[in-house]
Short mmCIF file of C-alpha atoms in Angstrom, two decimals:
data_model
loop_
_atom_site.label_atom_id
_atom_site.label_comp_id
_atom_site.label_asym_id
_atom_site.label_seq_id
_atom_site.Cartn_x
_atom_site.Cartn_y
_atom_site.Cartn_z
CA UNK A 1 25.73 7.81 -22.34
CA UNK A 2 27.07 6.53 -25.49
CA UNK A 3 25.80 8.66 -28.98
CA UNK A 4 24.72 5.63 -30.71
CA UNK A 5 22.99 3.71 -27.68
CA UNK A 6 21.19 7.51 -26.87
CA UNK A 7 19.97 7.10 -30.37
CA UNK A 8 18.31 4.19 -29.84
CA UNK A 9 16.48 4.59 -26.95
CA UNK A 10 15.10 7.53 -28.21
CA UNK A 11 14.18 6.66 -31.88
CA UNK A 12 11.25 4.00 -32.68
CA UNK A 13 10.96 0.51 -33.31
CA UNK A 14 10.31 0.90 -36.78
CA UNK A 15 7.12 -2.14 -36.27
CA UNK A 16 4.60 -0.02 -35.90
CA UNK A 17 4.52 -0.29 -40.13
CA UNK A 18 3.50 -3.79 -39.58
CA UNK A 19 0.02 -2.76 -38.31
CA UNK A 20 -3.29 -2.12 -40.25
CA UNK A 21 -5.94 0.40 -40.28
CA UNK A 22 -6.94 1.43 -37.06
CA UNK A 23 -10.95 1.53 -36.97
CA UNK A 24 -12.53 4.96 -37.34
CA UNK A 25 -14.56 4.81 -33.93
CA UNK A 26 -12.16 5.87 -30.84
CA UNK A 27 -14.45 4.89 -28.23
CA UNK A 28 -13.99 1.52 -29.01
CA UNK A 29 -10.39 0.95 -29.93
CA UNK A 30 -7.79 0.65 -27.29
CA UNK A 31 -5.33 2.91 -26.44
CA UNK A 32 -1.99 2.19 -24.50
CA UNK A 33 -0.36 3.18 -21.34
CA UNK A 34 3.32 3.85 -20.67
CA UNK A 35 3.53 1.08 -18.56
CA UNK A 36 3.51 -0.97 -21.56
CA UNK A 37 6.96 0.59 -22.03
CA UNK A 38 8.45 -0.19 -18.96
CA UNK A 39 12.22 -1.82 -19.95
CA UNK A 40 12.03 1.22 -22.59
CA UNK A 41 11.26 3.51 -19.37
CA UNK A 42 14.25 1.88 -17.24
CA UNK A 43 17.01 2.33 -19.90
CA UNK A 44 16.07 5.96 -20.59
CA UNK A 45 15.73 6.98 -16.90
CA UNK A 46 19.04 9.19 -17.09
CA UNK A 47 17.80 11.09 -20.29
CA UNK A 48 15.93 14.67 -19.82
CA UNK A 49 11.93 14.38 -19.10
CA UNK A 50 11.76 15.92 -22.57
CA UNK A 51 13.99 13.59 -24.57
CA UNK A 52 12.16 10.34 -22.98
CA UNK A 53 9.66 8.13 -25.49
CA UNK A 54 7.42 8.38 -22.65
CA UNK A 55 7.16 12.56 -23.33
CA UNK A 56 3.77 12.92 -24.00
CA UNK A 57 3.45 13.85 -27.46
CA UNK A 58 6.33 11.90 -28.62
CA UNK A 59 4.32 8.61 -26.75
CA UNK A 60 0.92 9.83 -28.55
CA UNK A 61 2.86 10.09 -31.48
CA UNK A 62 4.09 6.74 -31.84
CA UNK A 63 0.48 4.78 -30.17
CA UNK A 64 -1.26 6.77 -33.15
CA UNK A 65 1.39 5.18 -35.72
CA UNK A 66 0.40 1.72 -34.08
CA UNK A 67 -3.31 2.52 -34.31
CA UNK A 68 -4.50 2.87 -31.01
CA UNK A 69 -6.81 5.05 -29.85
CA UNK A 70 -5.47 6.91 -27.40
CA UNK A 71 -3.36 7.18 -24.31
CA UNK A 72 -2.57 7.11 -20.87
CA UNK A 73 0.19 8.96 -19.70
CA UNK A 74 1.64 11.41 -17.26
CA UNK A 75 1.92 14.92 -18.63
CA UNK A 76 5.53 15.99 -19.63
CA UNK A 77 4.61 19.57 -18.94
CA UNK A 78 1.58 21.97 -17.31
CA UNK A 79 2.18 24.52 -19.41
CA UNK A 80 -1.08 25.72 -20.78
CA UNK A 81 0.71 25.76 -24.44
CA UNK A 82 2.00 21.66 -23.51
CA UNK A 83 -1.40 20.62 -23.32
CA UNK A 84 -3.07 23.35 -26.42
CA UNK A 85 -0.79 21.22 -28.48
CA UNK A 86 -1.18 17.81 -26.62
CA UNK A 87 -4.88 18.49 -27.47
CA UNK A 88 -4.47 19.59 -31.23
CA UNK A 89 -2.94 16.27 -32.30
CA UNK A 90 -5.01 13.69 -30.03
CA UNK A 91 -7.98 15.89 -31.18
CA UNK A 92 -6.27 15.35 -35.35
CA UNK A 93 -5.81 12.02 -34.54
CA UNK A 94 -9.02 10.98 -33.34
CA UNK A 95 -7.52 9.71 -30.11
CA UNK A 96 -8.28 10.18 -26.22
CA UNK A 97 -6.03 11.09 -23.45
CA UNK A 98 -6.05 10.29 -20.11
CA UNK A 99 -3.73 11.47 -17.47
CA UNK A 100 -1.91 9.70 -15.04
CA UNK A 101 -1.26 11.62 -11.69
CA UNK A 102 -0.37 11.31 -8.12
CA UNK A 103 -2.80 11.90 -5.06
CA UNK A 104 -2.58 15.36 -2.88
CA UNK A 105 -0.43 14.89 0.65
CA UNK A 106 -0.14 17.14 3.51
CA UNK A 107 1.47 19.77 2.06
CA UNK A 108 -0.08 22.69 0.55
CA UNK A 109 2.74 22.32 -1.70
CA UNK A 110 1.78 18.93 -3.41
CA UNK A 111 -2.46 19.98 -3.31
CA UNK A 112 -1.03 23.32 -5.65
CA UNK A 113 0.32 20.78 -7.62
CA UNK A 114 -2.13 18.57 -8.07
CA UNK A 115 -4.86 21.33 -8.95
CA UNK A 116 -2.03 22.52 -11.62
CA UNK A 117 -2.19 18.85 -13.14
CA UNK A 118 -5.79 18.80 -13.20
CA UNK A 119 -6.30 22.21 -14.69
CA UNK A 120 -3.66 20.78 -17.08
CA UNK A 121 -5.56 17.88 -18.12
CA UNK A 122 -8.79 19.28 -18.77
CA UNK A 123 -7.38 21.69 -21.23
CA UNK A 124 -5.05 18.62 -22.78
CA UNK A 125 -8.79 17.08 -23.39
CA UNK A 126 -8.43 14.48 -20.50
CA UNK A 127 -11.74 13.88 -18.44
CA UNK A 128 -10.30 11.08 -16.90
CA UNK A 129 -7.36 11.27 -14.13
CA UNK A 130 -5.78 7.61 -13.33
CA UNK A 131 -3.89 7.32 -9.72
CA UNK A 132 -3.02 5.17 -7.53
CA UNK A 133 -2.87 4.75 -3.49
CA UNK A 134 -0.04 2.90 -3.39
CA UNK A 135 2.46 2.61 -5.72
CA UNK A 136 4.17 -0.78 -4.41
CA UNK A 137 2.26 -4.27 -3.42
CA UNK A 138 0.59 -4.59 0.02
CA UNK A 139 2.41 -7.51 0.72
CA UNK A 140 5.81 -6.10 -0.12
CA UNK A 141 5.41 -2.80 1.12
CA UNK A 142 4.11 -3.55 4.69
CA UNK A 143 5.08 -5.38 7.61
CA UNK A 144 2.33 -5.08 10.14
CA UNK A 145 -1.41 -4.61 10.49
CA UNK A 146 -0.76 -1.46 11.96
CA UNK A 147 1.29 0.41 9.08
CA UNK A 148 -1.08 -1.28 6.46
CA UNK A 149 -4.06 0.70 8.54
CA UNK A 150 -2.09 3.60 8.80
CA UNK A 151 -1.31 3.57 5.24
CA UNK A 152 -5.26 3.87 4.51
CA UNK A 153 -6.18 6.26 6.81
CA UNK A 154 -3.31 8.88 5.00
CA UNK A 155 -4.60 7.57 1.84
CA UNK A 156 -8.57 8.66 3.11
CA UNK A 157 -7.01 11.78 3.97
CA UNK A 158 -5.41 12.41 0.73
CA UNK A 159 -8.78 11.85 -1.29
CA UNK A 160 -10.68 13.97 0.92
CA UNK A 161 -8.00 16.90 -0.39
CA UNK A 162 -8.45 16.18 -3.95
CA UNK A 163 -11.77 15.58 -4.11
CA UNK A 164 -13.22 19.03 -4.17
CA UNK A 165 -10.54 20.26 -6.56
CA UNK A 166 -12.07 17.26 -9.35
CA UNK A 167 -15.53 19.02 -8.83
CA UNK A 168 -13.99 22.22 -9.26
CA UNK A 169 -12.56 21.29 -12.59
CA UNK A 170 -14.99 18.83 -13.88
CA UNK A 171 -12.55 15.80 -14.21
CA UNK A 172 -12.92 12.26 -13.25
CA UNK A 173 -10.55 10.57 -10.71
CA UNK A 174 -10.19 6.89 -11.59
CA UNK A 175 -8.48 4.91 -8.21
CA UNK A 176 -6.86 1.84 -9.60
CA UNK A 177 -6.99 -1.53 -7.43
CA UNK A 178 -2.98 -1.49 -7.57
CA UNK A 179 -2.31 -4.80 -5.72
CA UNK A 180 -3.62 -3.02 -2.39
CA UNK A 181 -7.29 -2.94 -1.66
CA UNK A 182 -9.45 -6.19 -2.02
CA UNK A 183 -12.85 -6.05 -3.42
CA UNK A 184 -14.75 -4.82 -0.02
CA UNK A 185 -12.15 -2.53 0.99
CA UNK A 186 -12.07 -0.46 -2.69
CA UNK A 187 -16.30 -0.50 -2.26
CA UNK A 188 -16.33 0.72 1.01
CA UNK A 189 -13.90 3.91 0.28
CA UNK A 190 -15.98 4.78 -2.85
CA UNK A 191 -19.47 4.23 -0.26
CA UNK A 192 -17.66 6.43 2.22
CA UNK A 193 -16.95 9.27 -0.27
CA UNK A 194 -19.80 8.92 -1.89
CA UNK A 195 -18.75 11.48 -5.03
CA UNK A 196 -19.53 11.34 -8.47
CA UNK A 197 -15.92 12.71 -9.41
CA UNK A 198 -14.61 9.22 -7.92
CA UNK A 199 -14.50 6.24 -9.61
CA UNK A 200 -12.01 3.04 -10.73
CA UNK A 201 -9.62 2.07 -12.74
CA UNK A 202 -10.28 -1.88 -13.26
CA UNK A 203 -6.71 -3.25 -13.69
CA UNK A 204 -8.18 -6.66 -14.80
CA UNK A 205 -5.11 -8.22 -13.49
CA UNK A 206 -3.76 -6.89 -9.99
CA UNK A 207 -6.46 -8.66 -7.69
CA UNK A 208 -5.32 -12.02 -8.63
CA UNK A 209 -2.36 -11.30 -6.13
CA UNK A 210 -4.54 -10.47 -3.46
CA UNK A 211 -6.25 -14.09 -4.32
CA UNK A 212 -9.31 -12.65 -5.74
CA UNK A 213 -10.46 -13.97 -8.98
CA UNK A 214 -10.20 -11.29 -11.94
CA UNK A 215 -14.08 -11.86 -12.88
CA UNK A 216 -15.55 -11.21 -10.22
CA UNK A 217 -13.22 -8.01 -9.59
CA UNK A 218 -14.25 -7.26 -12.89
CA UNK A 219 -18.28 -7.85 -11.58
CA UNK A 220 -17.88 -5.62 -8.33
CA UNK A 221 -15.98 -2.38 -9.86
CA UNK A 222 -17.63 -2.42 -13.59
CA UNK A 223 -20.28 0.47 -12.35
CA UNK A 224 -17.58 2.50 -10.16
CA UNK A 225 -15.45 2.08 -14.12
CA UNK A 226 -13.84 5.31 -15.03
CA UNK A 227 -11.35 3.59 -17.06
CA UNK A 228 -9.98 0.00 -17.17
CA UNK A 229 -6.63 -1.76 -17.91
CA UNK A 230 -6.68 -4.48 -20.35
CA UNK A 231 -4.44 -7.33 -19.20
CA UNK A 232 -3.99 -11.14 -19.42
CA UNK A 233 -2.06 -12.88 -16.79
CA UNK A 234 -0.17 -16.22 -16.77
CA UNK A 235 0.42 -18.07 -13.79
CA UNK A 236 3.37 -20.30 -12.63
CA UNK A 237 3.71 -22.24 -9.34
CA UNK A 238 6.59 -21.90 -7.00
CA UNK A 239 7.59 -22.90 -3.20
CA UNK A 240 6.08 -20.11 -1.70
CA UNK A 241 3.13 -19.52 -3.71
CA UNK A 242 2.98 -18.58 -7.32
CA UNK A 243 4.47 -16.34 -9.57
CA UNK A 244 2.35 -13.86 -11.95
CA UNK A 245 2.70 -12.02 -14.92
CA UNK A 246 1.26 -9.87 -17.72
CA UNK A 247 1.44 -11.86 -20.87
CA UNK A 248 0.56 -11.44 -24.38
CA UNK A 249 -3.47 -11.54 -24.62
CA UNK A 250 -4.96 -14.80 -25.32
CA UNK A 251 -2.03 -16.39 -23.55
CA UNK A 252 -2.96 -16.23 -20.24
CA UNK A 253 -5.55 -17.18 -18.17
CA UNK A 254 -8.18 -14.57 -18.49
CA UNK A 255 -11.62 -14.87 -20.10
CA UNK A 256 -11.04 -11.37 -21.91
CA UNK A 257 -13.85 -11.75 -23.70
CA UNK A 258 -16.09 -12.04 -20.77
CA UNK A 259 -14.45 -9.16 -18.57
CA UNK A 260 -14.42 -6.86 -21.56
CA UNK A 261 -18.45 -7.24 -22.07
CA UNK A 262 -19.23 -7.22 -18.10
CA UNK A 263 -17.54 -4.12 -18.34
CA UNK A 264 -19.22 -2.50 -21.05
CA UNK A 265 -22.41 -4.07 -20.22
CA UNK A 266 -22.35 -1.56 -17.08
CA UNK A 267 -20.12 1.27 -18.80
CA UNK A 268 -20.77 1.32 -22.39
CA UNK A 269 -18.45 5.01 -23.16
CA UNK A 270 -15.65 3.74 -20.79
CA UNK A 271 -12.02 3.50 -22.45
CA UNK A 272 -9.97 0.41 -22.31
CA UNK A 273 -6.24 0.93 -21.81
CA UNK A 274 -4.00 -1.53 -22.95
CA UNK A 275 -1.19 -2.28 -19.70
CA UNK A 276 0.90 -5.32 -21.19
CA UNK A 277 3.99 -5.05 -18.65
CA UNK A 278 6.72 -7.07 -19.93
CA UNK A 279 9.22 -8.10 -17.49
CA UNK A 280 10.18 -11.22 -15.50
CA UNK A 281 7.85 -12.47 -13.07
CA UNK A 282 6.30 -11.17 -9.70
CA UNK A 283 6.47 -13.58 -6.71
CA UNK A 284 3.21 -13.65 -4.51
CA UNK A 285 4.34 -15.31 -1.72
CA UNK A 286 0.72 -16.61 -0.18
CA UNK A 287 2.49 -19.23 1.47
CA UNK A 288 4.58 -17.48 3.77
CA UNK A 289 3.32 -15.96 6.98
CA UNK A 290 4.61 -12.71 6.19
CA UNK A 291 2.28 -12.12 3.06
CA UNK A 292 -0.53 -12.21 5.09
CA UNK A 293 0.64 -9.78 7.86
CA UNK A 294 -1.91 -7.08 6.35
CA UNK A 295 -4.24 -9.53 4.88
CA UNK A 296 -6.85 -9.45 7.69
CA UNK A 297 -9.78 -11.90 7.40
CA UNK A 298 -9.94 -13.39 3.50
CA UNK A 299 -11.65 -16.25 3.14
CA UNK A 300 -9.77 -19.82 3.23
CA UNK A 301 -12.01 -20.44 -0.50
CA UNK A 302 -10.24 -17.68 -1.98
CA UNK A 303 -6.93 -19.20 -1.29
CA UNK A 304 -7.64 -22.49 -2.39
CA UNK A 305 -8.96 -21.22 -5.74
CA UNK A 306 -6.21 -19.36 -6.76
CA UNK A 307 -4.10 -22.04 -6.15
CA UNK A 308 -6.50 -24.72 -8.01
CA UNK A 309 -6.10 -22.13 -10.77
CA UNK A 310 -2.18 -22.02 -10.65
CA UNK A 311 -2.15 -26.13 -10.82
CA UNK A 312 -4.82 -26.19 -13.33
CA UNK A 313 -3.52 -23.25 -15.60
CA UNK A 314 -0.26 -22.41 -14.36
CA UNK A 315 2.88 -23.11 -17.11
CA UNK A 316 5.99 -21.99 -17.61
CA UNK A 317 6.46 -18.21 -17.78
CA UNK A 318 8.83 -16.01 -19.90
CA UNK A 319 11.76 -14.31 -18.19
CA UNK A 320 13.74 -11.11 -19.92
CA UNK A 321 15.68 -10.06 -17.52
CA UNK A 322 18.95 -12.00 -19.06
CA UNK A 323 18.03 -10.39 -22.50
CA UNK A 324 20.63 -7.83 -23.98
CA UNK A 325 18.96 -4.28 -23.58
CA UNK A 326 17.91 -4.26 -27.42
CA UNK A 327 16.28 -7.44 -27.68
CA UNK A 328 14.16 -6.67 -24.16
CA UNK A 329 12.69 -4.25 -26.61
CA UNK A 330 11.85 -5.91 -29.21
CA UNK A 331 10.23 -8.45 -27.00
CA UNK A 332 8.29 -5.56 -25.47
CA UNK A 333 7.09 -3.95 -28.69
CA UNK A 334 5.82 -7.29 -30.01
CA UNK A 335 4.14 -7.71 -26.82
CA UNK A 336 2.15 -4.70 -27.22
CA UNK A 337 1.28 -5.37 -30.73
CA UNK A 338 -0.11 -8.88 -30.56
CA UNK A 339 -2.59 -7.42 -27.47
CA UNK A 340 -3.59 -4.37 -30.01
CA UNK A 341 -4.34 -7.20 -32.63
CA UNK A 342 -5.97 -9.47 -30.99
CA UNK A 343 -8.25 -6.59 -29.38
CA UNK A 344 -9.00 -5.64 -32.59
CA UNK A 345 -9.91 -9.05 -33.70
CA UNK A 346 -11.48 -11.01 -31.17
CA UNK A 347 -12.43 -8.04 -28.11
CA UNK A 348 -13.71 -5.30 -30.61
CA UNK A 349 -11.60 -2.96 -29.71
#
């Protein structure tokens, strides 16, 4: 890799100047998740873990100098030094951490693991462990009934294993509704496990793809909350279906407003995590017959919403993918700050 280009991808913005005070009260502002860092992520994938922005303290570093108030991240290291010292400054900065981890499989192998990470994250100050089931989109991913079902019987299995090792440890698991599981599905695994170390993470945005509206997502999984990500969403009509993406807040089509006091109103002490993914457009392709291989039985109302909302809201969206690799950032970083801004000013947060 070039010196000078290494340089850059590994040194900040330089905006995070730009942004005032952050409020005193960490339980109430936002923090920030890598994800929000994405096209930063993709141009630094052939760098060393620990020369990365998204190295833990060097990401808690710079979402302090923005004035967030805290972060969710995967942990760089388990070393019990790492998180001693991942600890010391999110504890001196008056900031939370939560962790980001993968599931247990079949292997005794990946469970050892996955106890290590949340042993790890308890003593980095994390009570909160974000994961997904799957780490693709239902539609994409699958191609019949029958691997989508297969998919969530491994995925029961995997929970099962992990499960006892969250008791063990005290920590919080926090499933987020990744553009798999519908609203009845993601209810009826947390009624089947029935475990108070098992919760959500609302990802105010994902659902829409599965043609559920994001209030009522917000509604159904507010109690199960263990930690929610902040997003708006814009909306843009195509052949197929309709194309979605993150977008700065107050852009989009959300009532944030709304979904950040339903929230609260059930789980006053959860954290809200900003995910503003900046990239070009994801295709949701509702009006092919392969999208709905996995689909099942949804309701014929909740198709015909989502697309009165695309031809009542939809517009234009933004596309980066053409950028030049420096300006993809700075569109990114502004991104991220208007969404801290206007949380702070109209959301509370």
């Amino acid at each position: 890799m070039d010196p000078n280009r290494r340089r850059f991808l590994t040194a900040g913005l330089g905006l995070a100047a730009t942004m005032p005070s952050p409020a005193t009260d960490a339980r109430f502002r936002m923090g920030v998740g890598t994800a929000c860092y994405m096209q930063r992520a993709m141009l630094q994938r052939a760098l060393d873990p620990a020369a990365r922005f998204t190295e833990t303290l060097r990401f808690l570093a710079h979402c302090r100098d923005l004035g967030a108030g805290g972060i969710q991240a995967s942990l760089t290291s388990l070393e019990e030094s790492y998180a001693a010292r991942l600890r010391e400054q999110a504890e001196k900065a008056n900031m939370y951490i939560e962790v980001s981890a993968r599931l247990p499989q079949d292997d005794a192998g990946s469970l050892d693991r996955f106890e290590r990470t949340v042993r790890a994250a308890r003593a980095a100050g994390a009570s909160v462990i974000r994961t997904v089931m799957l780490g693709g989109r239902r539609y994409e991913t699958f191609e019949t009934l029958g691997e989508w079902k297969d998919f969530g019987k491994r995925s029961w299995e995997s929970l099962v294993r992990a499960e006892p090792v969250l008791r063990r440890h005290n920590v919080r698991l926090a499933i987020e509704n990744h553009k798999d599981w519908r609203i009845d599905e993601m209810l009826s695994g947390l009624e089947r496990i029935q475990s108070e170390a098992v919760g959500v993470t609302i990802d105010t945005g994902n659902n829409m793809s599965l043609l559920e509206d994001p209030h009522e997502v917000a509604r159904a999984f507010a109690p199960y909350a263990f930690a929610v990500h902040l997003k708006d969403m814009g909306l843009e009509a195509y052949d197929d279906g309709f194309l979605l993406s993150e977008v700065p807040f107050g852009k989009g089509c959300l009532n944030l407003k709304a979904i950040v006091d339903t929230i609260r109103a059930a789980r006053p002490d959860v954290r809200f995590t900003l995910e503003m993914i900046t990239r070009d457009p994801l295709k949701v392709p509702c009006l092919k017959k392969e999208y709905w291989a996995t689909m099942g039985r949804v309701p014929g109302r909740d198709l015909a919403a989502t697309l009165r909302t695309v031809r009542k809201k939809g517009r234009p969206l933004p596309r980066i993918g053409h950028l030049p690799e420096r300006e993809r950032l700075r569109v990114e970083e502004r991104n991220n700050l208007e969404c801290l801004e206007y949380g702070r000013t109209h959301l509370g947060l």
